[in-house]
Every structure is written in structure tokens, then in C-alpha cells.
Coordinates of C-alpha atoms and ligand atoms in Angstrom, one line a residue:
M2 CA -75.2 -25.2 -51.6
R3 CA -76.4 -21.6 -52.7
I4 CA -76.6 -21.4 -56.4
P5 CA -74.5 -18.3 -57.6
K6 CA -76.7 -15.5 -59.2
R7 CA -76.2 -15.4 -63.1
V8 CA -75.6 -11.6 -64.1
A9 CA -75.1 -10.2 -67.6
V10 CA -73.1 -7.2 -68.1
I11 CA -73.7 -5.4 -71.4
G12 CA -70.8 -3.2 -72.4
A13 CA -67.5 -4.2 -70.9
G14 CA -66.2 -0.6 -70.9
S15 CA -65.6 1.8 -68.0
M16 CA -68.4 0.9 -65.8
G17 CA -69.2 -2.5 -67.1
S18 CA -65.4 -3.8 -66.5
Q19 CA -65.6 -2.8 -62.9
A20 CA -69.2 -4.2 -62.7
M21 CA -67.8 -7.4 -63.9
W22 CA -64.9 -7.3 -61.5
R23 CA -67.2 -6.6 -58.4
L24 CA -69.8 -9.1 -59.4
A25 CA -67.3 -11.8 -60.0
A26 CA -65.3 -11.1 -56.6
R27 CA -68.7 -11.6 -55.0
G28 CA -69.2 -15.0 -56.2
A29 CA -71.8 -14.3 -59.0
E30 CA -71.7 -16.3 -62.5
V31 CA -70.8 -13.2 -64.6
I32 CA -71.3 -13.1 -68.5
G33 CA -70.0 -9.8 -70.0
Y34 CA -70.6 -8.8 -73.7
D35 CA -68.9 -6.2 -75.5
R36 CA -69.2 -5.1 -79.4
Y37 CA -65.6 -4.6 -79.4
A38 CA -63.1 -5.8 -76.6
P39 CA -62.4 -4.3 -73.3
G40 CA -59.9 -1.3 -73.6
H41 CA -61.0 -0.3 -77.1
D42 CA -61.1 3.5 -77.8
R43 CA -64.4 3.9 -79.8
G44 CA -66.7 4.9 -77.1
A45 CA -66.3 7.0 -73.7
A46 CA -63.0 5.7 -72.5
G47 CA -60.3 6.3 -75.0
G48 CA -57.3 8.9 -75.1
E49 CA -55.0 7.4 -72.7
S50 CA -55.8 9.7 -69.5
R51 CA -58.9 10.6 -67.3
I52 CA -58.7 13.3 -64.3
F53 CA -59.7 12.0 -60.9
R54 CA -60.4 14.7 -58.4
A55 CA -62.3 15.0 -55.1
A56 CA -62.7 18.9 -55.6
H57 CA -66.2 18.9 -57.2
L58 CA -67.5 22.0 -58.8
G59 CA -71.1 21.0 -58.1
E60 CA -73.5 18.5 -56.6
P61 CA -72.1 17.5 -52.8
G62 CA -73.8 14.1 -53.3
Y63 CA -70.8 12.9 -55.3
I64 CA -68.3 13.2 -52.4
P65 CA -68.9 9.8 -50.7
L66 CA -69.1 8.2 -53.9
L67 CA -65.8 9.8 -54.8
R68 CA -64.0 8.6 -51.5
L69 CA -65.5 5.0 -52.3
A70 CA -64.0 5.2 -55.8
D71 CA -60.8 6.3 -54.4
R72 CA -60.5 3.1 -52.3
M73 CA -61.7 1.0 -55.0
W74 CA -58.9 2.3 -57.3
D75 CA -56.3 1.8 -54.8
R76 CA -58.0 -2.1 -54.4
L77 CA -57.9 -2.5 -58.1
Q78 CA -54.4 -1.6 -58.5
R79 CA -53.2 -3.9 -55.5
E80 CA -55.1 -6.8 -56.8
T81 CA -54.0 -6.4 -60.3
G82 CA -50.6 -5.0 -59.6
H83 CA -51.0 -2.9 -62.6
A84 CA -50.2 1.3 -62.1
L85 CA -53.4 2.7 -63.1
R86 CA -53.4 6.0 -61.2
R87 CA -50.8 8.6 -60.7
R88 CA -51.3 11.0 -57.8
S89 CA -50.5 14.2 -59.8
G90 CA -52.9 16.6 -57.9
C91 CA -55.4 18.5 -59.7
L92 CA -55.7 22.5 -60.2
V93 CA -59.1 23.7 -60.7
M94 CA -59.1 27.4 -61.9
G95 CA -62.0 29.7 -62.4
E96 CA -63.3 33.2 -61.9
T97 CA -63.4 33.7 -57.9
D98 CA -66.9 35.2 -57.6
S99 CA -68.4 32.5 -60.1
P100 CA -71.0 30.1 -58.5
A101 CA -68.9 26.9 -59.6
M102 CA -65.8 28.2 -58.0
R103 CA -67.8 29.4 -54.7
T104 CA -69.4 25.9 -54.5
L105 CA -66.0 24.3 -55.0
L106 CA -64.3 26.4 -52.2
S107 CA -67.1 26.0 -49.7
S108 CA -67.5 22.2 -50.3
S109 CA -63.7 21.5 -50.3
A110 CA -63.2 23.4 -46.9
G111 CA -66.7 21.9 -45.7
N112 CA -66.0 18.5 -46.4
G113 CA -62.5 18.5 -45.1
L114 CA -60.7 17.7 -48.6
D115 CA -56.8 18.1 -48.7
H116 CA -56.6 21.2 -50.9
E117 CA -54.8 24.4 -51.1
V118 CA -56.1 27.8 -52.4
L119 CA -53.7 29.6 -54.6
D120 CA -54.0 33.2 -56.0
R121 CA -52.4 34.5 -59.1
E122 CA -49.0 35.3 -57.5
D123 CA -49.0 31.7 -55.9
L124 CA -49.9 30.0 -59.2
A125 CA -47.3 32.1 -61.2
R126 CA -44.6 31.0 -58.8
R127 CA -45.6 27.2 -58.4
Y128 CA -47.1 26.5 -61.8
P129 CA -45.7 29.0 -64.5
Q130 CA -47.1 26.9 -67.1
H131 CA -50.7 28.3 -66.5
R132 CA -51.8 31.9 -66.8
L133 CA -54.5 33.0 -64.5
P134 CA -56.4 36.2 -65.2
E135 CA -57.1 38.9 -62.8
G136 CA -60.1 38.0 -60.4
H137 CA -59.5 34.3 -60.9
T138 CA -58.3 31.7 -58.3
A139 CA -56.8 28.3 -58.2
V140 CA -57.5 25.3 -56.1
F141 CA -55.1 22.5 -55.7
D142 CA -56.7 19.2 -54.8
R143 CA -54.1 17.1 -53.6
M144 CA -56.1 13.8 -54.1
G145 CA -56.4 14.6 -57.8
A146 CA -54.8 12.1 -60.0
V147 CA -54.4 10.8 -63.7
I148 CA -56.0 7.4 -64.5
R149 CA -55.2 5.4 -67.3
P150 CA -58.6 4.5 -68.9
E151 CA -57.6 1.9 -71.3
A152 CA -55.2 0.1 -68.9
S153 CA -58.0 0.3 -66.2
I154 CA -60.7 -1.4 -68.2
Q155 CA -58.3 -4.2 -69.2
A156 CA -57.3 -4.7 -65.7
A157 CA -60.7 -4.9 -64.2
A158 CA -62.0 -7.1 -67.2
G159 CA -58.9 -9.1 -66.9
R160 CA -59.3 -9.5 -62.9
A161 CA -63.0 -10.5 -63.6
E162 CA -62.0 -13.3 -65.8
Q163 CA -59.6 -14.6 -63.3
L164 CA -62.3 -14.6 -60.9
G165 CA -64.4 -16.8 -63.2
A166 CA -66.3 -14.1 -65.3
R167 CA -66.7 -14.9 -68.9
V168 CA -66.3 -12.0 -71.6
H169 CA -67.8 -12.3 -75.0
R170 CA -65.9 -9.9 -77.2
Y171 CA -67.0 -8.6 -80.5
T172 CA -70.4 -9.8 -79.6
T173 CA -73.1 -6.9 -79.8
V174 CA -76.4 -7.5 -77.7
R175 CA -79.5 -6.5 -79.7
E176 CA -81.9 -6.7 -76.8
V177 CA -82.5 -7.0 -73.1
A178 CA -85.7 -8.3 -72.2
P179 CA -87.5 -9.2 -69.2
A180 CA -88.4 -12.8 -69.3
A181 CA -91.7 -14.3 -68.9
R182 CA -90.4 -16.9 -66.4
G183 CA -88.7 -14.0 -64.5
G184 CA -85.0 -12.9 -65.0
V185 CA -83.9 -11.2 -68.2
D186 CA -83.1 -12.7 -71.8
I187 CA -79.9 -11.3 -73.5
V188 CA -80.3 -11.4 -77.2
T189 CA -77.2 -11.5 -79.4
D190 CA -76.5 -12.7 -83.0
Q191 CA -75.4 -16.0 -81.6
G192 CA -78.4 -16.8 -79.7
T193 CA -80.2 -16.0 -76.2
D194 CA -78.8 -16.2 -72.9
H195 CA -81.0 -16.4 -69.8
V196 CA -79.9 -14.7 -66.7
D197 CA -81.1 -13.6 -63.3
A198 CA -80.1 -9.9 -63.6
A199 CA -78.5 -7.5 -66.0
V200 CA -76.3 -4.7 -65.7
V201 CA -76.5 -2.4 -68.9
T202 CA -73.4 -0.4 -69.2
A203 CA -73.6 0.4 -73.0
G204 CA -71.9 3.9 -72.9
P205 CA -72.7 6.1 -75.9
W206 CA -74.8 3.2 -77.5
I207 CA -77.3 3.2 -74.7
N208 CA -80.1 4.7 -76.6
T209 CA -79.9 2.0 -79.1
L210 CA -80.3 -0.8 -76.6
L211 CA -82.6 1.0 -74.5
P212 CA -84.4 3.5 -76.4
D213 CA -87.1 4.4 -73.8
L214 CA -84.9 5.6 -70.8
P215 CA -87.0 7.7 -68.3
R216 CA -84.4 10.4 -68.4
S217 CA -82.8 11.3 -72.0
V218 CA -79.2 10.8 -72.6
D219 CA -77.8 13.0 -75.4
I220 CA -74.8 11.7 -77.0
R221 CA -72.0 14.3 -77.9
R222 CA -68.7 14.3 -79.8
L223 CA -65.5 15.3 -77.8
I224 CA -62.1 16.2 -79.3
S225 CA -58.9 15.5 -77.3
S226 CA -56.1 17.3 -78.7
W227 CA -52.2 16.8 -77.6
H228 CA -49.6 19.4 -77.6
I229 CA -45.9 19.5 -76.9
P230 CA -44.5 22.2 -74.5
T231 CA -42.2 24.8 -75.6
R232 CA -40.5 25.0 -72.4
H233 CA -38.4 22.1 -70.9
D234 CA -40.0 23.0 -67.3
W235 CA -43.4 22.6 -68.1
F236 CA -44.0 19.4 -66.1
A237 CA -42.3 20.9 -63.2
G238 CA -44.4 20.8 -60.0
G239 CA -45.8 17.1 -60.3
A240 CA -47.5 18.0 -63.4
P241 CA -51.0 18.3 -62.0
A242 CA -54.0 17.5 -64.1
F243 CA -55.9 20.8 -64.5
V244 CA -59.6 22.0 -64.8
R245 CA -60.5 25.6 -66.0
A246 CA -63.9 26.4 -65.0
T247 CA -66.0 29.5 -66.5
P248 CA -65.4 31.5 -68.5
H249 CA -62.6 29.4 -70.1
D250 CA -63.9 25.8 -69.8
C251 CA -61.5 23.3 -70.7
Y252 CA -59.3 20.8 -68.9
G253 CA -55.9 18.8 -69.4
L254 CA -53.8 16.3 -68.3
P255 CA -49.9 15.6 -68.8
S256 CA -49.5 12.5 -71.2
P257 CA -48.3 9.5 -69.2
D258 CA -45.4 9.4 -71.5
G259 CA -44.3 12.8 -70.2
L260 CA -44.2 14.2 -73.7
S261 CA -47.3 16.3 -74.4
V262 CA -50.3 17.8 -72.7
K263 CA -53.6 16.8 -73.5
I264 CA -56.7 19.3 -73.7
G265 CA -60.2 18.8 -74.0
L266 CA -63.0 21.3 -74.3
S267 CA -66.2 22.2 -72.3
L268 CA -69.6 20.7 -73.1
A269 CA -70.8 23.8 -75.0
R270 CA -68.5 22.8 -77.8
Y271 CA -69.5 19.4 -78.4
L272 CA -71.7 18.5 -81.2
P273 CA -74.4 15.9 -81.2
V274 CA -73.8 12.2 -82.5
P275 CA -76.9 11.2 -84.4
D276 CA -75.6 7.6 -84.8
P277 CA -72.8 6.3 -82.4
E278 CA -71.8 3.5 -85.2
R279 CA -70.9 6.6 -87.5
L280 CA -69.1 8.9 -85.2
D281 CA -67.4 11.8 -87.3
R282 CA -63.8 11.5 -86.3
T283 CA -62.6 14.5 -88.7
V284 CA -61.6 17.5 -86.6
R285 CA -62.4 20.6 -88.7
P286 CA -60.1 23.7 -88.8
E287 CA -62.6 25.7 -86.9
E288 CA -62.5 23.2 -84.3
L289 CA -58.7 23.4 -84.3
G290 CA -59.0 27.1 -84.0
I291 CA -60.6 26.8 -80.5
F292 CA -57.6 24.7 -79.1
R293 CA -55.2 27.5 -80.5
E294 CA -57.2 30.3 -78.8
L295 CA -57.1 28.6 -75.5
I296 CA -53.7 27.7 -75.7
A297 CA -52.5 31.5 -76.7
E298 CA -54.6 32.7 -73.6
L299 CA -54.1 30.4 -71.1
M300 CA -51.0 28.3 -71.6
P301 CA -48.9 29.9 -74.4
D302 CA -45.9 27.8 -73.5
L303 CA -47.5 24.9 -75.3
N304 CA -47.1 24.3 -79.2
P305 CA -50.3 25.3 -80.6
D306 CA -50.1 22.6 -83.5
P307 CA -51.3 19.3 -81.9
I308 CA -49.4 16.0 -82.3
R309 CA -52.3 13.9 -82.2
L310 CA -56.1 14.7 -82.3
S311 CA -58.8 11.8 -81.5
V312 CA -62.4 12.1 -81.1
Y313 CA -64.5 10.2 -78.6
M314 CA -68.3 10.3 -77.4
E315 CA -70.1 10.4 -74.1
G316 CA -73.8 10.6 -72.9
Y317 CA -75.0 13.6 -71.3
T318 CA -78.0 14.4 -69.3
D319 CA -79.9 17.6 -68.6
S320 CA -78.8 17.8 -64.7
G321 CA -75.3 16.4 -65.6
N322 CA -76.2 13.3 -63.1
P323 CA -76.0 10.0 -64.6
L324 CA -78.9 7.4 -64.4
V325 CA -77.8 4.6 -61.8
G326 CA -80.3 2.1 -60.6
H327 CA -83.1 -0.2 -61.5
L328 CA -85.0 0.7 -64.6
P329 CA -88.5 1.6 -63.4
G330 CA -90.6 -1.4 -62.9
E331 CA -87.9 -3.8 -63.8
D332 CA -86.4 -5.7 -60.6
D333 CA -83.9 -7.3 -62.7
I334 CA -82.3 -4.7 -65.0
I335 CA -79.9 -2.2 -63.8
V336 CA -78.8 0.9 -65.9
M337 CA -75.7 2.8 -65.6
A338 CA -75.6 5.7 -68.2
G339 CA -75.2 9.3 -69.1
F340 CA -72.1 10.0 -67.0
S341 CA -71.8 13.3 -68.5
G342 CA -68.1 13.7 -69.2
S343 CA -67.2 13.1 -65.3
G344 CA -67.9 9.3 -65.0
F345 CA -64.4 7.6 -65.6
K346 CA -63.1 8.6 -61.8
L347 CA -66.3 7.0 -60.4
S348 CA -66.2 3.8 -62.5
P349 CA -64.9 1.4 -59.5
A350 CA -67.5 2.8 -57.3
M351 CA -70.2 2.1 -59.9
G352 CA -69.0 -1.3 -60.2
E353 CA -69.4 -2.0 -56.5
I354 CA -72.8 -0.2 -56.7
A355 CA -74.0 -2.5 -59.6
A356 CA -72.9 -5.7 -57.8
D357 CA -75.1 -4.5 -54.7
L358 CA -78.1 -3.8 -57.0
A359 CA -77.9 -7.0 -58.9
L360 CA -76.9 -9.4 -56.2
D361 CA -79.0 -7.8 -53.3
G362 CA -81.5 -5.8 -55.0
T363 CA -80.4 -2.5 -52.9
T364 CA -77.4 -0.6 -52.0
D365 CA -76.1 1.2 -48.9
H366 CA -74.4 3.9 -50.9
P367 CA -76.0 7.1 -51.6
I368 CA -77.2 7.1 -54.9
D369 CA -81.0 8.2 -54.8
F370 CA -79.9 11.4 -56.5
L371 CA -78.7 9.4 -59.6
A372 CA -82.3 7.5 -59.8
P373 CA -83.0 6.6 -63.2
A374 CA -86.4 8.0 -63.2
G375 CA -85.1 11.2 -61.7
V376 CA -85.1 12.5 -57.9
G377 CA -88.5 11.6 -56.1
T378 CA -89.8 9.9 -58.9
A379 CA -87.8 6.3 -58.7
Ligands
LIG25 C1 -63.0 12.8 -74.3 C2 -63.4 12.5 -72.8 C3 -62.6 12.9 -71.8 C4 -63.1 12.7 -70.7 N1 -62.6 13.2 -69.4 C5 -62.9 12.6 -68.1 C6 -62.0 12.7 -67.0 O1 -61.0 13.5 -67.0 N2 -62.5 12.3 -65.8 C7 -63.6 11.4 -65.8 O2 -63.9 10.8 -64.7 N3 -64.5 11.2 -66.7 C8 -64.0 11.8 -68.0 N4 -64.7 11.5 -69.1 C9 -66.1 10.7 -68.9 C10 -66.0 9.0 -68.8 O3 -64.7 8.6 -69.7 C11 -67.2 8.5 -69.2 O4 -68.2 9.0 -68.3 C12 -67.0 6.9 -68.9 O5 -65.8 6.5 -69.8 C13 -68.2 6.5 -69.3 O6 -68.3 4.9 -69.3 P1 -69.3 4.1 -69.7 O7 -69.0 2.8 -69.3 O8 -70.7 4.6 -69.8 O9 -69.1 3.9 -71.4 P2 -67.8 3.1 -72.1 O10 -66.8 3.4 -71.4 O11 -67.8 3.9 -73.8 O12 -68.3 1.6 -72.4 C14 -69.5 1.3 -73.2 C15 -69.2 0.1 -73.6 O13 -70.4 -0.5 -73.9 C16 -70.0 -1.5 -75.2 N5 -71.3 -1.7 -75.8 C17 -72.1 -0.5 -76.2 N6 -73.3 -1.3 -76.8 C18 -73.2 -2.6 -76.9 C19 -74.0 -3.7 -77.1 N7 -75.2 -3.5 -77.8 N8 -73.4 -4.9 -77.0 C20 -72.1 -5.0 -76.2 N9 -71.5 -4.1 -75.9 C21 -72.0 -2.7 -76.1 C22 -69.1 -0.6 -75.9 O14 -68.3 -1.3 -76.9 C23 -68.2 0.0 -74.7 O15 -67.2 -0.9 -74.6 C24 -64.4 11.8 -70.4 C25 -65.0 11.3 -71.5 C26 -64.4 11.6 -72.6 C27 -65.2 11.2 -74.0

């Protein structure tokens, strides 16, 4: 009888919960650890909604990974019976001649994505809740969806447990170290576990656990702000999620309860987080002012006073591409970090890839461009 591989997953958040699910489904003995509990809101995954979209503003390498993620989201919903993703569509709006919009338009057409290009008049008729300035275009991505992050993490972790995974909640891993006898030692305050391989998915805490990453991950503080519409038909037209590219960088999602619209800002507005255990959750008046200005200009039918404000954190890399793969020189330690504000949609694909890497040492999925040491140096 083949002895199952023993695999540790450190951080049962967005990526880790999916890695646990896929590893357990493939027969591994899975031990998960989280400093809190799956579904908590202290890291990168809180705030009730995340955008899924296939229309990508940059790197074309994401398209096959998004397609894999799309299939895996359906599979997780089927296996768990939970409604985790609503096909709302996603509107991406920006200056027609900007490099980001040009890439989006050409890659959407070139990759056969199910989309529609809308000019100002089309948008005003179909989605009057959004104002589109002169010289801007909107792309409606029909694969776009709203995902429920906390529910998804709980569903994936719960499914992994059903399949035999053990999850140590409220257990902080202090060290992940290659063991002299092969495999990896996982050190917690309760003791040391020895495993064949470790998948490190510590999100915004990655630098605390692995301080010598080959590419740096910069932890930033993100504010989400929820606003009630002042017109009753704000949610008309299927209430798509939306992304506004340059020069108005922001994004938003209708709340799953249908009451409000959540708005988030662009990376340029995010402050650094020197210590993830001491995230500053106080929103300053000047930060609120940014939301007010955006609302006045782009979505004037939203009430500028928020009904909820929440602060989260996320790891960003210089390129915007996460680190996904074996740590250089370590055959048994896999890292997935630095998802740069757009990882949630990919998380079940990352779970599948984590299982490939931990169990087979390699994957057929195209992730070379995400190599932890950078492209061409892995
Ligand atoms: C406000 C906001 C909005 C976003 N919007 C979108 C969006 O619309 N679409 C999209 O695709 N992406 C979006 N993202 C990005 C996406 O949410 C992240 O890329 C993703 O959640 C990162 O997942 P992660 O697993 O790396 O981190 P997390 O989900 O934070 O998971 C890390 C886990 O590790 C645990 N942990 C850390 N250290 C240890 C340790 N030493 N021992 C044990 N456990 C540990 C933590 O408790 C946590 O559960 C957004 C991010 C933010 C913050």
C-alpha cells in the first residue's frame, strides 16, 4: 500500500483553504494551521465580496489560470452545495486610449472572452448608475462574478476536513525549516511536526514567517467602504461588479444582501503596514474624502456617507505577479504569496497547483511567469 504524503499547509486563508481541499481530495495526509480560524477577516480575505473576472488588464499568462479557476469554483460549489459565486458580470471602464484599456480590449477579443464593448451612450442607457467621462470605454465581461470570500474559505476548509484534513485553528506557526533527515519541520508553540512537504500560504504575514523571500512582498493597508444608493434602480441590469481603470482607479461590488455597494481604491492610495499584527484599522477623515470625491464624480447616486468601513491588508510585489512555486533550493517548501490585490479569483486554481507541486514536484499548469525567484531565474 502506498503511504500518503504528509503535507502541511501554513495559513488556512484564501489560498491555503483551497490547497487543503485539493491535497485532501488527492489522498494526501493534510495538516493545516491558522493563527486564527478559516473565514476570519484579519488578513487579505475579509469584506464579504471579491470580484471574479476574465477580462484582464495586464499579463496574458493569467488567462489559462483564470479558466482553471473558473472550473474549480464551479466544482467547489457543486461539492459543498454552497452558493459561493454569483455571475453578475463585470464592467471594466477606463480611458479608451490608455495602455491598460488597449490591452484589455485586444486580449478580450484575442482570447475569445465572452464580452461586450460599450460606449458612453450604451453605458448611460444600460447602467445609468455609472458616469463615463468623454473618451472612456466600458467592457462588459460576462464571465465576471461576485465571490463570497469568507464563505468560500470556510467551504474549502470544511470540505478538506470532510476528506480527512486536520486543521489546527488558533495555532501560529513560528518556523518552517528543512529537516536534516529530509522533509520539513513545522514549529508551533505546541511542538514540532515533521511533514514531507509544506505549502506556505501566510498572506500578509509571509515576511514574518519567510523573511528571505527571493522577491519582496510589500504589505499594504486597504480600506473598503460601503454606500447605500439614493436611487432604487441602482442594482438594475444584474448589478455587475465594476473596475475603473486609469485615471480613476477604483472598483466596487454590489453587496450580496442587495443593500449597498462596496468601494475600494487603487494601490497608489494604500499605506504600508509595518507590522501585520498591528494593522491600523482607523480610517482618517482625509481617506474618507477620497471615497466622497470618487462617488461625486463617478457614481453620484450613491450616498457619500458610508454605512460600513473596514480595513484589510494584502501583499504586493513590484511586478504585480505573485510568488508561486518551490522556494529556490528547497524541493519540499512551496510558497504562494504576494497576490497583489487580485488573487482571490485565482484561489481554487492555486489550490490545484499547490497539490501538484507538493505531491508530484511539478505542475502542467503554466506558472513559470510566477516563479518565486522571478522569470528566468527559477
Ligand atoms: C480589500 C481587498 C479587496 C480585494 N479585492 C479582490 C477582488 O475583488 N478580486 C480578487 O481576485 N482579489 C481581491 N483581493 C486580493 C485577494 O483577496 C488576496 O489576493 C487573497 O485573499 C490573498 O490570499 P492569501 O491566502 O495570500 O492571504 P489570506 O487570505 O490573508 O490568508 C493567509 C492566512 O494565513 C494565516 N497565517 C498567517 N501567518 C500564519 C502563521 N505564522 N501560522 C498560521 N497561520 C498563519 C492567516 O491567519 C490567514 O488566514 C482583495 C484584497 C483585499 C485586501
